[in-house]
Amino acid sequence: MATPSVKPVLLSMEQIEKLRTLQENERKKSPLGIAPTIHVIARQLMERALSTEMEA
């Protein structure tokens, strides 16, 4: 079985800024002032998008 080749996904600066805004919103909601990493937020958004696509 061949090993799939997976490359990193590059985001634009605008996309990264939007992720940072989401991260800051999460930090403000947290009583301890903590937030998920940009990578975690991006993975969660991708999972939601793929789940929505699969349901359509």
PDB file of C-alpha atoms in Angstrom:
ATOM      1  CA  MET A   1       0.000   0.000   0.000  1.00  0.00           C
ATOM      2  CA  ALA A   2       1.426   3.392  -1.002  1.00  0.00           C
ATOM      3  CA  THR A   3       1.983   6.028   1.647  1.00  0.00           C
ATOM      4  CA  PRO A   4      -0.080   9.125   0.872  1.00  0.00           C
ATOM      5  CA  SER A   5       1.891  12.315   0.423  1.00  0.00           C
ATOM      6  CA  VAL A   6       0.464  15.119   2.543  1.00  0.00           C
ATOM      7  CA  LYS A   7       1.790  18.657   2.383  1.00  0.00           C
ATOM      8  CA  PRO A   8       1.082  21.544   4.747  1.00  0.00           C
ATOM      9  CA  VAL A   9      -1.765  23.879   3.901  1.00  0.00           C
ATOM     10  CA  LEU A  10      -0.664  27.492   3.663  1.00  0.00           C
ATOM     11  CA  LEU A  11      -3.021  30.232   4.806  1.00  0.00           C
ATOM     12  CA  SER A  12      -3.127  33.856   3.772  1.00  0.00           C
ATOM     13  CA  MET A  13      -2.299  36.561   6.303  1.00  0.00           C
ATOM     14  CA  GLU A  14      -5.972  37.586   6.262  1.00  0.00           C
ATOM     15  CA  GLN A  15      -7.018  34.039   7.188  1.00  0.00           C
ATOM     16  CA  ILE A  16      -4.455  33.906   9.992  1.00  0.00           C
ATOM     17  CA  GLU A  17      -5.712  37.233  11.362  1.00  0.00           C
ATOM     18  CA  LYS A  18      -9.263  35.878  11.393  1.00  0.00           C
ATOM     19  CA  LEU A  19      -8.051  32.799  13.262  1.00  0.00           C
ATOM     20  CA  ARG A  20      -6.281  35.056  15.766  1.00  0.00           C
ATOM     21  CA  THR A  21      -9.524  36.977  16.264  1.00  0.00           C
ATOM     22  CA  LEU A  22     -11.348  33.714  16.985  1.00  0.00           C
ATOM     23  CA  GLN A  23      -8.554  32.752  19.372  1.00  0.00           C
ATOM     24  CA  GLU A  24      -8.818  36.073  21.209  1.00  0.00           C
ATOM     25  CA  ASN A  25     -12.601  35.674  21.494  1.00  0.00           C
ATOM     26  CA  GLU A  26     -12.066  32.252  23.084  1.00  0.00           C
ATOM     27  CA  ARG A  27      -9.503  33.732  25.471  1.00  0.00           C
ATOM     28  CA  LYS A  28     -12.006  36.407  26.562  1.00  0.00           C
ATOM     29  CA  LYS A  29     -14.681  33.761  27.213  1.00  0.00           C
ATOM     30  CA  SER A  30     -12.337  31.674  29.351  1.00  0.00           C
ATOM     31  CA  PRO A  31     -12.344  32.380  33.103  1.00  0.00           C
ATOM     32  CA  LEU A  32      -8.633  31.474  33.125  1.00  0.00           C
ATOM     33  CA  GLY A  33      -7.784  33.547  30.056  1.00  0.00           C
ATOM     34  CA  ILE A  34      -6.670  30.569  28.001  1.00  0.00           C
ATOM     35  CA  ALA A  35      -7.466  29.780  24.375  1.00  0.00           C
ATOM     36  CA  PRO A  36      -6.883  26.965  21.898  1.00  0.00           C
ATOM     37  CA  THR A  37      -3.944  27.284  19.540  1.00  0.00           C
ATOM     38  CA  ILE A  38      -4.356  28.586  16.006  1.00  0.00           C
ATOM     39  CA  HIS A  39      -3.740  25.020  14.758  1.00  0.00           C
ATOM     40  CA  VAL A  40      -6.544  23.609  16.913  1.00  0.00           C
ATOM     41  CA  ILE A  41      -8.968  26.296  15.760  1.00  0.00           C
ATOM     42  CA  ALA A  42      -8.053  25.695  12.103  1.00  0.00           C
ATOM     43  CA  ARG A  43      -8.518  21.920  12.491  1.00  0.00           C
ATOM     44  CA  GLN A  44     -11.927  22.429  14.151  1.00  0.00           C
ATOM     45  CA  LEU A  45     -13.059  24.744  11.353  1.00  0.00           C
ATOM     46  CA  MET A  46     -11.881  22.266   8.717  1.00  0.00           C
ATOM     47  CA  GLU A  47     -13.719  19.435  10.470  1.00  0.00           C
ATOM     48  CA  ARG A  48     -16.939  21.485  10.549  1.00  0.00           C
ATOM     49  CA  ALA A  49     -16.601  22.384   6.878  1.00  0.00           C
ATOM     50  CA  LEU A  50     -15.998  18.774   5.870  1.00  0.00           C
ATOM     51  CA  SER A  51     -18.879  17.512   8.025  1.00  0.00           C
ATOM     52  CA  THR A  52     -21.226  20.067   6.477  1.00  0.00           C
ATOM     53  CA  GLU A  53     -20.071  19.093   2.987  1.00  0.00           C
ATOM     54  CA  MET A  54     -20.648  15.399   3.707  1.00  0.00           C
ATOM     55  CA  GLU A  55     -24.207  16.107   4.938  1.00  0.00           C
ATOM     56  CA  ALA A  56     -25.126  18.059   1.795  1.00  0.00           C
TER      57      ALA A  56
END
